[in-house]
mmCIF file of C-alpha atoms in Angstrom:
data_model
loop_
_atom_site.group_PDB
_atom_site.id
_atom_site.type_symbol
_atom_site.label_atom_id
_atom_site.label_comp_id
_atom_site.label_asym_id
_atom_site.label_seq_id
_atom_site.Cartn_x
_atom_site.Cartn_y
_atom_site.Cartn_z
ATOM 1 C CA MET A 10 0.000 0.000 0.000
ATOM 2 C CA GLY A 11 1.122 3.536 -0.713
ATOM 3 C CA LYS A 12 0.929 6.421 1.713
ATOM 4 C CA ASN A 13 -2.440 6.949 3.421
ATOM 5 C CA VAL A 14 -4.081 10.292 2.565
ATOM 6 C CA PHE A 15 -4.817 10.694 6.304
ATOM 7 C CA ASP A 16 -1.040 10.879 6.910
ATOM 8 C CA VAL A 17 -0.674 13.452 4.120
ATOM 9 C CA LEU A 18 -3.464 15.665 5.497
ATOM 10 C CA LYS A 19 -2.062 15.368 9.027
ATOM 11 C CA GLU A 20 1.523 16.106 7.982
ATOM 12 C CA ARG A 21 0.412 19.181 6.039
ATOM 13 C CA GLY A 22 -1.662 20.482 8.962
ATOM 14 C CA PHE A 23 -5.192 20.141 7.574
ATOM 15 C CA ILE A 24 -6.863 18.066 10.277
ATOM 16 C CA LYS A 25 -8.428 19.760 13.297
ATOM 17 C CA GLN A 26 -10.898 17.111 14.570
ATOM 18 C CA THR A 27 -11.997 13.611 13.550
ATOM 19 C CA VAL A 28 -14.335 10.990 14.927
ATOM 20 C CA TYR A 29 -13.438 7.264 15.233
ATOM 21 C CA GLU A 30 -9.969 8.120 13.957
ATOM 22 C CA GLU A 31 -8.492 4.606 13.967
ATOM 23 C CA ASP A 32 -11.417 3.158 12.005
ATOM 24 C CA LEU A 33 -11.336 6.046 9.538
ATOM 25 C CA TYR A 34 -7.579 5.616 9.079
ATOM 26 C CA LYS A 35 -8.035 1.928 8.178
ATOM 27 C CA LEU A 36 -10.932 2.718 5.844
ATOM 28 C CA LEU A 37 -8.912 5.340 3.924
ATOM 29 C CA ALA A 38 -5.997 2.895 3.655
ATOM 30 C CA ASN A 39 -8.043 0.038 2.223
ATOM 31 C CA GLU A 40 -10.917 1.450 0.184
ATOM 32 C CA SER A 41 -11.896 4.204 -2.236
ATOM 33 C CA VAL A 42 -14.064 6.337 0.053
ATOM 34 C CA PRO A 43 -16.831 8.614 -1.296
ATOM 35 C CA PHE A 44 -16.817 11.826 0.791
ATOM 36 C CA TYR A 45 -18.495 15.222 0.641
ATOM 37 C CA ILE A 46 -18.016 18.890 1.495
ATOM 38 C CA GLY A 47 -20.880 21.402 1.545
ATOM 39 C CA PHE A 48 -20.720 24.784 -0.224
ATOM 40 C CA ASP A 49 -23.105 27.691 0.235
ATOM 41 C CA PRO A 50 -24.012 29.099 -3.245
ATOM 42 C CA THR A 51 -24.807 32.655 -2.107
ATOM 43 C CA ALA A 52 -22.139 34.246 -4.351
ATOM 44 C CA ASP A 53 -20.989 33.640 -7.925
ATOM 45 C CA SER A 54 -17.421 32.921 -6.837
ATOM 46 C CA LEU A 55 -15.598 30.900 -4.222
ATOM 47 C CA HIS A 56 -13.270 32.815 -1.883
ATOM 48 C CA ILE A 57 -10.158 32.041 0.133
ATOM 49 C CA GLY A 58 -12.274 30.537 2.939
ATOM 50 C CA HIS A 59 -13.174 27.687 0.549
ATOM 51 C CA TYR A 60 -9.561 27.115 -0.524
ATOM 52 C CA ILE A 61 -8.486 24.702 2.256
ATOM 53 C CA PRO A 62 -11.543 22.412 1.861
ATOM 54 C CA ILE A 63 -10.982 22.342 -1.922
ATOM 55 C CA MET A 64 -7.287 21.483 -1.449
ATOM 56 C CA ALA A 65 -8.326 18.674 0.926
ATOM 57 C CA MET A 66 -10.716 17.404 -1.780
ATOM 58 C CA ALA A 67 -7.851 17.471 -4.272
ATOM 59 C CA TRP A 68 -5.530 15.483 -1.981
ATOM 60 C CA MET A 69 -8.289 12.945 -1.245
ATOM 61 C CA GLN A 70 -8.953 12.478 -4.973
ATOM 62 C CA ARG A 71 -5.232 12.092 -5.711
ATOM 63 C CA TYR A 72 -5.158 9.208 -3.234
ATOM 64 C CA GLY A 73 -8.086 7.400 -4.856
ATOM 65 C CA HIS A 74 -11.136 8.769 -2.995
ATOM 66 C CA LYS A 75 -14.284 10.206 -4.615
ATOM 67 C CA PRO A 76 -15.237 13.879 -3.964
ATOM 68 C CA ILE A 77 -18.821 15.120 -3.893
ATOM 69 C CA ALA A 78 -19.262 18.888 -3.761
ATOM 70 C CA LEU A 79 -22.679 19.447 -2.213
ATOM 71 C CA ILE A 80 -24.212 22.778 -3.122
ATOM 72 C CA GLY A 81 -26.697 24.051 -0.536
ATOM 73 C CA GLY A 82 -29.307 25.066 -3.117
ATOM 74 C CA GLY A 83 -32.204 24.038 -0.893
ATOM 75 C CA THR A 84 -30.913 25.837 2.171
ATOM 76 C CA ALA A 85 -29.993 28.921 0.100
ATOM 77 C CA MET A 86 -33.593 29.142 -1.128
ATOM 78 C CA ILE A 87 -34.731 29.333 2.501
ATOM 79 C CA GLY A 88 -32.074 31.865 3.525
ATOM 80 C CA ASP A 89 -29.584 30.946 6.241
ATOM 81 C CA PRO A 90 -29.875 33.405 9.158
ATOM 82 C CA SER A 91 -26.778 32.112 11.021
ATOM 83 C CA GLY A 92 -24.779 34.903 12.605
ATOM 84 C CA ARG A 93 -26.909 37.606 10.990
ATOM 85 C CA SER A 94 -29.193 40.274 12.408
ATOM 86 C CA ASP A 95 -31.259 40.333 9.209
ATOM 87 C CA MET A 96 -32.761 37.469 7.257
ATOM 88 C CA ARG A 97 -30.645 36.573 4.255
ATOM 89 C CA SER A 98 -32.519 37.332 1.027
ATOM 90 C CA MET A 99 -34.093 34.381 -0.740
ATOM 91 C CA MET A 100 -32.377 33.185 -3.919
ATOM 92 C CA THR A 101 -33.974 32.034 -7.143
ATOM 93 C CA ARG A 102 -33.169 28.675 -8.746
ATOM 94 C CA GLU A 103 -31.630 30.536 -11.720
ATOM 95 C CA THR A 104 -29.198 32.461 -9.488
ATOM 96 C CA ILE A 105 -28.226 29.297 -7.627
ATOM 97 C CA GLU A 106 -27.678 27.389 -10.899
ATOM 98 C CA HIS A 107 -25.490 30.219 -12.228
ATOM 99 C CA ASN A 108 -23.437 30.256 -8.998
ATOM 100 C CA CYS A 109 -23.053 26.446 -9.151
ATOM 101 C CA ALA A 110 -21.682 26.697 -12.712
ATOM 102 C CA CYS A 111 -19.149 29.316 -11.529
ATOM 103 C CA PHE A 112 -18.097 27.095 -8.589
ATOM 104 C CA ARG A 113 -17.644 24.070 -10.829
ATOM 105 C CA LYS A 114 -15.393 26.002 -13.211
ATOM 106 C CA GLN A 115 -13.215 27.213 -10.322
ATOM 107 C CA MET A 116 -13.098 23.785 -8.637
ATOM 108 C CA ALA A 117 -12.061 22.154 -11.923
ATOM 109 C CA ARG A 118 -8.593 23.710 -11.468
ATOM 110 C CA PHE A 119 -8.163 21.527 -8.363
ATOM 111 C CA ILE A 120 -10.309 18.407 -8.836
ATOM 112 C CA ARG A 121 -11.318 16.253 -11.820
ATOM 113 C CA PHE A 122 -14.951 15.949 -12.862
ATOM 114 C CA GLU A 123 -14.194 13.082 -15.248
ATOM 115 C CA GLY A 124 -12.201 9.845 -15.293
ATOM 116 C CA GLU A 125 -11.518 7.587 -12.318
ATOM 117 C CA ASN A 126 -12.982 8.812 -9.000
ATOM 118 C CA ALA A 127 -14.546 11.721 -10.894
ATOM 119 C CA ALA A 128 -15.942 14.448 -8.645
ATOM 120 C CA ILE A 129 -19.707 14.973 -8.577
ATOM 121 C CA MET A 130 -21.588 18.186 -7.881
ATOM 122 C CA ALA A 131 -24.861 17.505 -6.041
ATOM 123 C CA ASN A 132 -27.536 19.977 -4.911
ATOM 124 C CA ASN A 133 -29.579 19.476 -1.744
ATOM 125 C CA ALA A 134 -32.500 21.312 -3.388
ATOM 126 C CA ASP A 135 -33.157 17.982 -5.156
ATOM 127 C CA TRP A 136 -34.360 16.413 -1.899
ATOM 128 C CA LEU A 137 -35.012 19.247 0.573
ATOM 129 C CA LEU A 138 -37.554 21.207 -1.494
ATOM 130 C CA ASN A 139 -39.956 18.294 -1.893
ATOM 131 C CA LEU A 140 -39.933 17.065 1.688
ATOM 132 C CA ASN A 141 -43.193 16.252 3.426
ATOM 133 C CA TYR A 142 -42.850 17.987 6.788
ATOM 134 C CA VAL A 143 -44.780 15.438 8.871
ATOM 135 C CA GLU A 144 -42.954 12.496 7.281
ATOM 136 C CA PHE A 145 -39.626 14.283 7.801
ATOM 137 C CA LEU A 146 -40.346 14.807 11.515
ATOM 138 C CA ARG A 147 -41.426 11.187 11.987
ATOM 139 C CA ASP A 148 -38.561 9.743 9.959
ATOM 140 C CA ILE A 149 -35.665 12.092 10.861
ATOM 141 C CA GLY A 150 -36.723 14.386 13.716
ATOM 142 C CA VAL A 151 -37.334 11.424 16.029
ATOM 143 C CA HIS A 152 -33.575 10.705 16.061
ATOM 144 C CA PHE A 153 -32.574 14.174 17.341
ATOM 145 C CA SER A 154 -32.432 15.049 21.045
ATOM 146 C CA VAL A 155 -33.326 18.718 21.688
ATOM 147 C CA ASN A 156 -31.250 18.700 24.905
ATOM 148 C CA ARG A 157 -28.213 17.487 22.990
ATOM 149 C CA MET A 158 -28.751 19.942 20.138
ATOM 150 C CA LEU A 159 -28.918 22.902 22.525
ATOM 151 C CA SER A 160 -25.572 21.922 24.041
ATOM 152 C CA ALA A 161 -23.885 22.162 20.604
ATOM 153 C CA GLU A 162 -21.418 25.048 20.174
ATOM 154 C CA CYS A 163 -23.168 26.341 17.033
ATOM 155 C CA PHE A 164 -26.386 26.906 19.034
ATOM 156 C CA LYS A 165 -24.817 28.114 22.284
ATOM 157 C CA THR A 166 -23.539 31.321 20.699
ATOM 158 C CA ARG A 167 -26.917 32.015 19.054
ATOM 159 C CA MET A 168 -28.994 31.374 22.188
ATOM 160 C CA GLU A 169 -27.947 34.729 23.651
ATOM 161 C CA LYS A 170 -29.309 36.687 20.672
ATOM 162 C CA GLY A 171 -32.289 34.426 20.110
ATOM 163 C CA LEU A 172 -32.351 31.209 18.129
ATOM 164 C CA SER A 173 -35.013 30.955 15.421
ATOM 165 C CA PHE A 174 -36.799 27.679 14.740
ATOM 166 C CA LEU A 175 -35.513 27.979 11.162
ATOM 167 C CA GLU A 176 -31.920 27.870 12.383
ATOM 168 C CA PHE A 177 -32.755 25.051 14.781
ATOM 169 C CA ASN A 178 -33.817 22.977 11.769
ATOM 170 C CA TYR A 179 -30.421 23.396 10.090
ATOM 171 C CA MET A 180 -28.849 20.553 12.046
ATOM 172 C CA LEU A 181 -31.663 18.232 10.962
ATOM 173 C CA MET A 182 -31.360 19.307 7.335
ATOM 174 C CA GLN A 183 -27.585 18.953 7.256
ATOM 175 C CA GLY A 184 -27.827 15.565 8.963
ATOM 176 C CA TYR A 185 -30.399 14.561 6.345
ATOM 177 C CA ASP A 186 -28.015 15.700 3.561
ATOM 178 C CA PHE A 187 -25.376 13.267 4.860
ATOM 179 C CA LEU A 188 -27.958 10.442 5.041
ATOM 180 C CA LYS A 189 -29.189 11.116 1.484
ATOM 181 C CA LEU A 190 -25.631 11.198 0.117
ATOM 182 C CA TYR A 191 -24.951 7.903 1.902
ATOM 183 C CA GLN A 192 -28.070 6.382 0.314
ATOM 184 C CA ASP A 193 -27.440 7.814 -3.185
ATOM 185 C CA TYR A 194 -23.629 7.690 -3.468
ATOM 186 C CA GLY A 195 -22.379 5.576 -0.559
ATOM 187 C CA VAL A 196 -20.854 8.646 1.142
ATOM 188 C CA VAL A 197 -19.451 7.738 4.579
ATOM 189 C CA LEU A 198 -17.295 10.792 5.332
ATOM 190 C CA GLU A 199 -18.088 14.499 5.626
ATOM 191 C CA LEU A 200 -15.291 17.084 5.577
ATOM 192 C CA GLY A 201 -15.618 20.760 6.443
ATOM 193 C CA GLY A 202 -14.784 23.740 8.610
ATOM 194 C CA ASP A 203 -14.505 23.373 12.367
ATOM 195 C CA ASP A 204 -17.593 25.567 12.884
ATOM 196 C CA GLN A 205 -19.662 22.741 11.335
ATOM 197 C CA TRP A 206 -18.480 20.030 13.767
ATOM 198 C CA SER A 207 -21.804 19.643 15.629
ATOM 199 C CA ASN A 208 -23.811 19.407 12.394
ATOM 200 C CA MET A 209 -21.363 16.901 10.913
ATOM 201 C CA LEU A 210 -21.513 14.659 13.985
ATOM 202 C CA ALA A 211 -25.315 14.823 13.835
ATOM 203 C CA GLY A 212 -25.222 13.521 10.254
ATOM 204 C CA ALA A 213 -22.794 10.695 11.047
ATOM 205 C CA ASP A 214 -24.916 9.766 14.055
ATOM 206 C CA LEU A 215 -28.094 9.736 11.925
ATOM 207 C CA ILE A 216 -26.534 7.255 9.476
ATOM 208 C CA ARG A 217 -25.486 5.010 12.357
ATOM 209 C CA LYS A 218 -29.038 5.072 13.744
ATOM 210 C CA LYS A 219 -30.973 4.765 10.477
ATOM 211 C CA GLU A 220 -28.674 2.553 8.417
ATOM 212 C CA LYS A 221 -26.704 0.776 11.161
ATOM 213 C CA LYS A 222 -23.522 1.715 9.242
ATOM 214 C CA ASP A 223 -20.371 3.586 10.283
ATOM 215 C CA ALA A 224 -19.982 7.204 9.141
ATOM 216 C CA TYR A 225 -17.223 9.708 9.843
ATOM 217 C CA ALA A 226 -16.486 13.428 10.095
ATOM 218 C CA MET A 227 -13.274 15.428 9.747
ATOM 219 C CA THR A 228 -12.805 19.177 10.190
ATOM 220 C CA PHE A 229 -10.006 21.437 8.972
ATOM 221 C CA THR A 230 -7.783 24.095 10.409
ATOM 222 C CA LEU A 231 -8.767 27.707 9.713
ATOM 223 C CA LEU A 232 -6.106 29.891 8.144
ATOM 224 C CA LEU A 233 -5.497 32.635 10.730
ATOM 225 C CA THR A 234 -3.115 35.568 11.020
ATOM 226 C CA SER A 235 -0.727 35.635 13.987
ATOM 227 C CA GLU A 236 -3.343 37.836 15.760
ATOM 228 C CA GLY A 237 -5.929 35.067 15.362
ATOM 229 C CA LYS A 238 -8.021 36.783 12.674
ATOM 230 C CA LYS A 239 -9.236 34.911 9.588
ATOM 231 C CA MET A 240 -6.736 35.225 6.767
ATOM 232 C CA GLY A 241 -8.071 36.448 3.433
ATOM 233 C CA LYS A 242 -9.600 39.772 4.420
ATOM 234 C CA THR A 243 -8.406 42.628 2.220
ATOM 235 C CA ALA A 244 -9.162 46.349 2.180
ATOM 236 C CA LYS A 245 -11.743 45.570 -0.515
ATOM 237 C CA GLY A 246 -13.316 42.697 1.449
ATOM 238 C CA ALA A 247 -12.958 38.988 0.704
ATOM 239 C CA LEU A 248 -10.127 37.503 -1.353
ATOM 240 C CA TRP A 249 -12.095 35.984 -4.251
ATOM 241 C CA LEU A 250 -11.022 33.239 -6.662
ATOM 242 C CA ASP A 251 -12.791 35.075 -9.526
ATOM 243 C CA GLU A 252 -10.388 37.412 -11.337
ATOM 244 C CA ASN A 253 -13.203 39.939 -11.920
ATOM 245 C CA LYS A 254 -13.591 40.343 -8.160
ATOM 246 C CA THR A 255 -9.925 40.021 -7.128
ATOM 247 C CA THR A 256 -7.396 40.423 -9.955
ATOM 248 C CA PRO A 257 -4.594 37.841 -10.306
ATOM 249 C CA TYR A 258 -2.150 40.650 -9.392
ATOM 250 C CA GLU A 259 -4.043 41.514 -6.171
ATOM 251 C CA PHE A 260 -4.302 37.804 -5.381
ATOM 252 C CA TYR A 261 -0.550 37.338 -5.948
ATOM 253 C CA GLN A 262 0.294 40.413 -3.881
ATOM 254 C CA TYR A 263 -1.800 39.206 -0.962
ATOM 255 C CA PHE A 264 0.304 36.052 -0.626
ATOM 256 C CA ARG A 265 3.535 37.864 -1.499
ATOM 257 C CA ASN A 266 2.905 39.982 1.598
ATOM 258 C CA VAL A 267 1.841 37.361 4.177
ATOM 259 C CA GLU A 268 3.641 37.406 7.512
ATOM 260 C CA ASP A 269 6.963 35.533 7.548
ATOM 261 C CA VAL A 270 5.689 33.217 10.293
ATOM 262 C CA LYS A 271 2.744 32.137 8.100
ATOM 263 C CA VAL A 272 4.632 31.289 4.887
ATOM 264 C CA GLU A 273 5.345 27.653 5.770
ATOM 265 C CA GLU A 274 1.739 27.000 6.852
ATOM 266 C CA CYS A 275 0.368 28.600 3.669
ATOM 267 C CA MET A 276 2.686 26.472 1.530
ATOM 268 C CA ARG A 277 1.605 23.289 3.329
ATOM 269 C CA LEU A 278 -2.115 24.026 3.079
ATOM 270 C CA LEU A 279 -2.458 25.984 -0.164
ATOM 271 C CA THR A 280 0.033 24.368 -2.577
ATOM 272 C CA PHE A 281 1.058 20.901 -3.739
ATOM 273 C CA MET A 282 4.742 21.634 -3.083
ATOM 274 C CA GLU A 283 6.771 18.776 -1.551
ATOM 275 C CA MET A 284 7.268 19.038 2.213
ATOM 276 C CA ASP A 285 11.085 18.845 1.905
ATOM 277 C CA GLU A 286 11.127 21.840 -0.423
ATOM 278 C CA ILE A 287 8.783 23.800 1.863
ATOM 279 C CA LYS A 288 11.070 23.191 4.860
ATOM 280 C CA GLU A 289 14.121 24.186 2.849
ATOM 281 C CA LEU A 290 12.562 27.441 1.611
ATOM 282 C CA THR A 291 11.166 28.518 4.989
ATOM 283 C CA MET A 292 14.063 27.677 7.323
ATOM 284 C CA TYR A 293 15.384 31.266 7.346
ATOM 285 C CA ASN A 294 14.496 34.297 9.448
ATOM 286 C CA ASP A 295 16.015 36.934 7.186
ATOM 287 C CA GLU A 296 15.576 38.506 3.738
ATOM 288 C CA ARG A 297 15.749 35.032 2.156
ATOM 289 C CA MET A 298 12.105 34.614 3.209
ATOM 290 C CA ASN A 299 11.246 36.974 0.328
ATOM 291 C CA LYS A 300 12.166 34.209 -2.103
ATOM 292 C CA ALA A 301 9.829 31.841 -0.244
ATOM 293 C CA LYS A 302 7.011 34.407 -0.302
ATOM 294 C CA GLU A 303 7.460 34.960 -4.018
ATOM 295 C CA ARG A 304 7.288 31.210 -4.600
ATOM 296 C CA LEU A 305 4.169 30.885 -2.405
ATOM 297 C CA ALA A 306 2.414 33.728 -4.248
ATOM 298 C CA PHE A 307 3.288 32.213 -7.632
ATOM 299 C CA GLU A 308 2.160 28.674 -6.720
ATOM 300 C CA VAL A 309 -1.177 29.782 -5.244
ATOM 301 C CA THR A 310 -1.926 32.172 -8.128
ATOM 302 C CA LYS A 311 -1.006 29.452 -10.647
ATOM 303 C CA LEU A 312 -3.458 27.024 -9.046
ATOM 304 C CA VAL A 313 -6.320 29.522 -9.058
ATOM 305 C CA HIS A 314 -5.671 31.462 -12.290
ATOM 306 C CA GLY A 315 -3.307 29.326 -14.375
ATOM 307 C CA GLU A 316 0.420 29.645 -15.074
ATOM 308 C CA GLU A 317 0.205 32.465 -17.634
ATOM 309 C CA LYS A 318 -1.658 34.834 -15.304
ATOM 310 C CA ALA A 319 0.593 33.857 -12.398
ATOM 311 C CA LEU A 320 3.668 34.769 -14.478
ATOM 312 C CA ASP A 321 2.043 38.104 -15.461
ATOM 313 C CA ALA A 322 1.305 38.874 -11.804
ATOM 314 C CA GLN A 323 4.880 37.965 -10.866
ATOM 315 C CA ARG A 324 6.273 40.293 -13.566
ATOM 316 C CA GLN A 325 4.007 43.123 -12.414
ATOM 317 C CA ALA A 326 5.074 42.663 -8.792
ATOM 318 C CA ARG A 327 8.773 42.575 -9.671
ATOM 319 C CA ALA A 328 8.366 45.728 -11.742
ATOM 320 C CA ALA A 329 6.563 47.502 -8.909
ATOM 321 C CA PHE A 330 9.175 46.507 -6.330
ATOM 322 C CA GLY A 331 12.240 47.247 -8.430
ATOM 323 C CA GLY A 332 14.402 45.070 -10.587
ATOM 324 C CA GLY A 333 11.723 44.753 -13.241
ATOM 325 C CA ASN A 334 10.359 46.579 -16.244
ATOM 326 C CA SER A 335 7.804 49.361 -15.571
ATOM 327 C CA GLU A 336 5.901 48.075 -18.619
ATOM 328 C CA ASP A 337 4.874 45.100 -16.465
ATOM 329 C CA MET A 338 3.614 47.274 -13.606
ATOM 330 C CA PRO A 339 -0.146 47.505 -12.930
ATOM 331 C CA SER A 340 -1.427 50.595 -14.729
ATOM 332 C CA ALA A 341 -4.389 52.975 -14.599
ATOM 333 C CA GLU A 342 -5.561 55.789 -16.852
ATOM 334 C CA ILE A 343 -6.756 59.223 -15.755
ATOM 335 C CA THR A 344 -8.086 62.218 -17.669
ATOM 336 C CA SER A 345 -6.142 65.485 -17.765
ATOM 337 C CA ASP A 346 -8.784 67.294 -15.688
ATOM 338 C CA ILE A 347 -7.642 65.369 -12.570
ATOM 339 C CA VAL A 348 -5.071 67.652 -10.964
ATOM 340 C CA THR A 349 -5.092 66.998 -7.200
ATOM 341 C CA VAL A 350 -3.442 63.964 -5.627
ATOM 342 C CA ALA A 351 -6.604 63.281 -3.576
ATOM 343 C CA ASP A 352 -8.710 63.088 -6.763
ATOM 344 C CA LEU A 353 -6.030 60.888 -8.330
ATOM 345 C CA LEU A 354 -6.177 58.371 -5.442
ATOM 346 C CA VAL A 355 -9.975 58.148 -5.701
ATOM 347 C CA SER A 356 -9.877 57.894 -9.507
ATOM 348 C CA VAL A 357 -7.480 54.922 -9.567
ATOM 349 C CA GLY A 358 -9.356 53.088 -6.781
ATOM 350 C CA GLN A 359 -6.776 53.545 -4.021
ATOM 351 C CA ALA A 360 -9.089 55.583 -1.767
ATOM 352 C CA LYS A 361 -12.852 55.333 -1.341
ATOM 353 C CA SER A 362 -13.316 59.073 -0.823
ATOM 354 C CA LYS A 363 -11.441 62.370 -0.901
ATOM 355 C CA GLY A 364 -11.462 62.334 2.904
ATOM 356 C CA GLU A 365 -9.722 58.968 3.001
ATOM 357 C CA ALA A 366 -7.260 60.151 0.318
ATOM 358 C CA LYS A 367 -6.363 63.229 2.369
ATOM 359 C CA ARG A 368 -5.800 61.110 5.475
ATOM 360 C CA LEU A 369 -3.455 58.833 3.472
ATOM 361 C CA ILE A 370 -1.477 61.868 2.279
ATOM 362 C CA GLU A 371 -1.296 63.374 5.783
ATOM 363 C CA GLY A 372 -0.030 59.996 7.045
ATOM 364 C CA GLY A 373 2.963 60.304 4.692
ATOM 365 C CA GLY A 374 2.137 57.182 2.682
ATOM 366 C CA VAL A 375 1.793 58.712 -0.786
ATOM 367 C CA SER A 376 4.530 59.547 -3.332
ATOM 368 C CA ILE A 377 4.519 60.400 -7.027
ATOM 369 C CA ASP A 378 7.631 59.230 -8.832
ATOM 370 C CA GLU A 379 10.300 59.992 -6.220
ATOM 371 C CA GLN A 380 8.490 62.964 -4.647
ATOM 372 C CA LYS A 381 6.667 62.494 -1.305
ATOM 373 C CA ILE A 382 3.281 64.233 -1.187
ATOM 374 C CA THR A 383 2.599 65.925 2.184
ATOM 375 C CA ASP A 384 -0.081 68.532 1.393
ATOM 376 C CA PRO A 385 -3.573 66.943 1.544
ATOM 377 C CA PHE A 386 -4.772 69.562 -0.971
ATOM 378 C CA GLY A 387 -1.612 69.236 -3.089
ATOM 379 C CA LYS A 388 -1.553 68.926 -6.846
ATOM 380 C CA ILE A 389 0.083 66.286 -9.001
ATOM 381 C CA PRO A 390 3.611 67.582 -9.792
ATOM 382 C CA GLU A 391 3.589 69.510 -13.121
ATOM 383 C CA LYS A 392 6.557 67.584 -14.484
ATOM 384 C CA SER A 393 4.737 64.268 -13.936
ATOM 385 C CA LEU A 394 1.630 65.568 -15.734
ATOM 386 C CA GLU A 395 3.724 66.899 -18.645
ATOM 387 C CA ASN A 396 5.350 63.484 -19.074
ATOM 388 C CA LYS A 397 1.827 62.005 -19.438
ATOM 389 C CA GLU A 398 3.017 59.093 -17.320
ATOM 390 C CA PHE A 399 4.186 58.686 -13.732
ATOM 391 C CA ILE A 400 4.377 56.151 -10.889
ATOM 392 C CA LEU A 401 1.988 56.477 -7.939
ATOM 393 C CA HIS A 402 3.248 54.856 -4.708
ATOM 394 C CA LYS A 403 0.823 54.163 -1.838
ATOM 395 C CA GLY A 404 2.636 52.764 1.190
ATOM 396 C CA LYS A 405 5.225 50.067 0.547
ATOM 397 C CA LYS A 406 2.963 47.664 -1.291
ATOM 398 C CA VAL A 407 1.030 49.588 -3.976
ATOM 399 C CA HIS A 408 2.829 50.933 -7.032
ATOM 400 C CA ILE A 409 0.804 51.943 -10.104
ATOM 401 C CA LYS A 410 1.869 53.352 -13.452
ATOM 402 C CA VAL A 411 -0.559 56.201 -14.175
ATOM 403 C CA ILE A 412 -1.135 57.269 -17.777
ATOM 404 C CA VAL A 413 -2.664 60.716 -18.449
ATOM 405 C CA LYS A 414 -5.058 60.708 -21.415
#
């Protein structure tokens, strides 16, 4: 037998919690195991929060196991109120189908939807929307203890603000998803984020009760900054896998600028690089870490956007940070009627308002070519405007070639 995928996931730092670990280990060593991960289709793109589960799917498939991406089309049509003060707006079937198509295209860079152990995309709308409520309560609800449900972490935090009956049903519905996937595809393992642990255990428990068969759950580590915040938040919001929402350059730059202490973890979780190479690249605590960061940014961008766009992003970054050609630098166009630096920052998307632009200038973070701008009402230097082209620097990380039309 070759290496067990459980060992790979453990060595790379994916696994947070499992249930019946020894039995699961043996199962993964001896059989091709159908498994699933749930995805909420409320946007038309996946984001960095989905990246670790998708990488886990990819590793599982590489070691002979069958991935099922379950789209929560049924739950999305109800509107999931978890952690929200307002009810999430209902979604139409058309919107959900469009979002599913976008997800599939993005996932196809990581997992195969054809050939041996081909991935399947399933939608829980197929069984949830036609449920008979009384039958569901008699058949499924009877196996759930209210006392036990209320002790689950996911409900504890909501009890303070008020737990709706709709939310309370989520554990039953997610448990039913697992049961249906077991019945339809032989799924015996659910993977997901650690916040879903209670729901996952409920599903595994339901299969054991209804089908008298073993079922398993495994949760993954969250990618956190050294301050304990979720990684992947940018000034613009989420770090999306869709290039129209987050450009390949912005995506590359995000990983080029991760904290030194997080580079090794990101390489282990977000790339297919060999562990020996990762250790070799990240063993330093000096400027040599820049090489490791550049490699991390390239590998992650290549996986999400393809090699060509990753190389473009790398060229742009090198140009912006010196040692490269300014032709490769990210560029923006402005009209000649823009004369103040504050208007310039707003125009090229580097400040949301003139007020924010002025605060950036007062903070000393803005330069044009080699000239630092200190006056919040200051104008773009005449020489730069005459040249019809100049470099705008915002802080240490943003460098844009501005062309005056």
